[in-house]
Amino acid sequence: MVNPLISIYITSHNYEKFIKSAIDSALSQTYENIEIIIFDDNSSDGSPKIIERYCDFENIQCIFSKEKNGLRKASNECIKVSKGDYVMRLDADDLLNENCIQIMVNNLEKSEVKPKF
């Protein structure tokens, strides 16, 4: 693959203090062929309002759950809708270095062992 699509998914439940920074770090990647999937797991804080600000971005898909799913179920939902050649999870309270995805893609593409889906 020359320019594989990378799906980054973020699940959040009451991460109002961190979610904006996590999303912004995914958006600031030097590697451009990415999609971002944000799953709000029925938050009761201000997280949904923060996430809503990103829903109109071309490469972002927002999912708002009406019931608490937990990390495993939320992750599975994100993976189901992802279109990427590679999929990675970004925790809602973590950040990506701006070159993170580019470095990962370079290493994955150089690897002789390719993941099978």
PDB file of C-alpha atoms in Angstrom, residues 20-73:
ATOM      1  CA  LYS A  20     -10.463  17.951  23.098  1.00  0.00           C
ATOM      2  CA  SER A  21      -6.707  17.518  23.442  1.00  0.00           C
ATOM      3  CA  ALA A  22      -6.897  13.878  22.331  1.00  0.00           C
ATOM      4  CA  ILE A  23      -8.960  14.757  19.240  1.00  0.00           C
ATOM      5  CA  ASP A  24      -6.730  17.714  18.388  1.00  0.00           C
ATOM      6  CA  SER A  25      -3.625  15.516  18.622  1.00  0.00           C
ATOM      7  CA  ALA A  26      -5.179  13.093  16.120  1.00  0.00           C
ATOM      8  CA  LEU A  27      -6.102  15.972  13.817  1.00  0.00           C
ATOM      9  CA  SER A  28      -2.597  17.453  13.947  1.00  0.00           C
ATOM     10  CA  GLN A  29      -0.876  14.429  12.412  1.00  0.00           C
ATOM     11  CA  THR A  30       1.645  15.038   9.645  1.00  0.00           C
ATOM     12  CA  TYR A  31       0.282  11.903   7.977  1.00  0.00           C
ATOM     13  CA  GLU A  32      -2.900  13.024   6.276  1.00  0.00           C
ATOM     14  CA  ASN A  33      -4.780   9.901   5.148  1.00  0.00           C
ATOM     15  CA  ILE A  34      -6.636   9.320   8.397  1.00  0.00           C
ATOM     16  CA  GLU A  35     -10.182   8.984   9.608  1.00  0.00           C
ATOM     17  CA  ILE A  36     -11.125   9.634  13.213  1.00  0.00           C
ATOM     18  CA  ILE A  37     -14.008   7.876  14.913  1.00  0.00           C
ATOM     19  CA  ILE A  38     -15.152   9.331  18.229  1.00  0.00           C
ATOM     20  CA  PHE A  39     -17.466   7.251  20.401  1.00  0.00           C
ATOM     21  CA  ASP A  40     -19.101   8.983  23.352  1.00  0.00           C
ATOM     22  CA  ASP A  41     -20.179   6.262  25.764  1.00  0.00           C
ATOM     23  CA  ASN A  42     -23.183   8.018  27.319  1.00  0.00           C
ATOM     24  CA  SER A  43     -21.179  10.691  29.138  1.00  0.00           C
ATOM     25  CA  SER A  44     -22.933  12.773  31.777  1.00  0.00           C
ATOM     26  CA  ASP A  45     -20.356  15.589  31.759  1.00  0.00           C
ATOM     27  CA  GLY A  46     -19.606  18.139  29.024  1.00  0.00           C
ATOM     28  CA  SER A  47     -17.876  15.618  26.734  1.00  0.00           C
ATOM     29  CA  PRO A  48     -20.729  15.328  24.209  1.00  0.00           C
ATOM     30  CA  LYS A  49     -20.809  19.098  23.632  1.00  0.00           C
ATOM     31  CA  ILE A  50     -17.053  19.137  23.000  1.00  0.00           C
ATOM     32  CA  ILE A  51     -17.280  16.166  20.624  1.00  0.00           C
ATOM     33  CA  GLU A  52     -20.206  17.763  18.734  1.00  0.00           C
ATOM     34  CA  ARG A  53     -17.859  20.557  17.618  1.00  0.00           C
ATOM     35  CA  TYR A  54     -15.939  18.028  15.521  1.00  0.00           C
ATOM     36  CA  CYS A  55     -18.818  16.132  13.925  1.00  0.00           C
ATOM     37  CA  ASP A  56     -18.853  18.257  10.755  1.00  0.00           C
ATOM     38  CA  PHE A  57     -15.173  17.631   9.975  1.00  0.00           C
ATOM     39  CA  GLU A  58     -14.845  15.661   6.748  1.00  0.00           C
ATOM     40  CA  ASN A  59     -12.633  12.926   8.224  1.00  0.00           C
ATOM     41  CA  ILE A  60     -14.421  12.573  11.573  1.00  0.00           C
ATOM     42  CA  GLN A  61     -17.331  10.316  12.443  1.00  0.00           C
ATOM     43  CA  CYS A  62     -19.076  10.836  15.788  1.00  0.00           C
ATOM     44  CA  ILE A  63     -21.101   8.175  17.550  1.00  0.00           C
ATOM     45  CA  PHE A  64     -23.189   9.033  20.602  1.00  0.00           C
ATOM     46  CA  SER A  65     -24.437   6.097  22.644  1.00  0.00           C
ATOM     47  CA  LYS A  66     -27.630   6.420  24.678  1.00  0.00           C
ATOM     48  CA  GLU A  67     -26.500   3.723  27.091  1.00  0.00           C
ATOM     49  CA  LYS A  68     -23.195   2.824  28.736  1.00  0.00           C
ATOM     50  CA  ASN A  69     -21.385   0.164  26.703  1.00  0.00           C
ATOM     51  CA  GLY A  70     -17.957  -0.131  28.278  1.00  0.00           C
ATOM     52  CA  LEU A  71     -14.617  -0.069  26.485  1.00  0.00           C
ATOM     53  CA  ARG A  72     -14.837  -3.457  24.771  1.00  0.00           C
ATOM     54  CA  LYS A  73     -18.254  -2.923  23.215  1.00  0.00           C
TER      55      LYS A  73
END
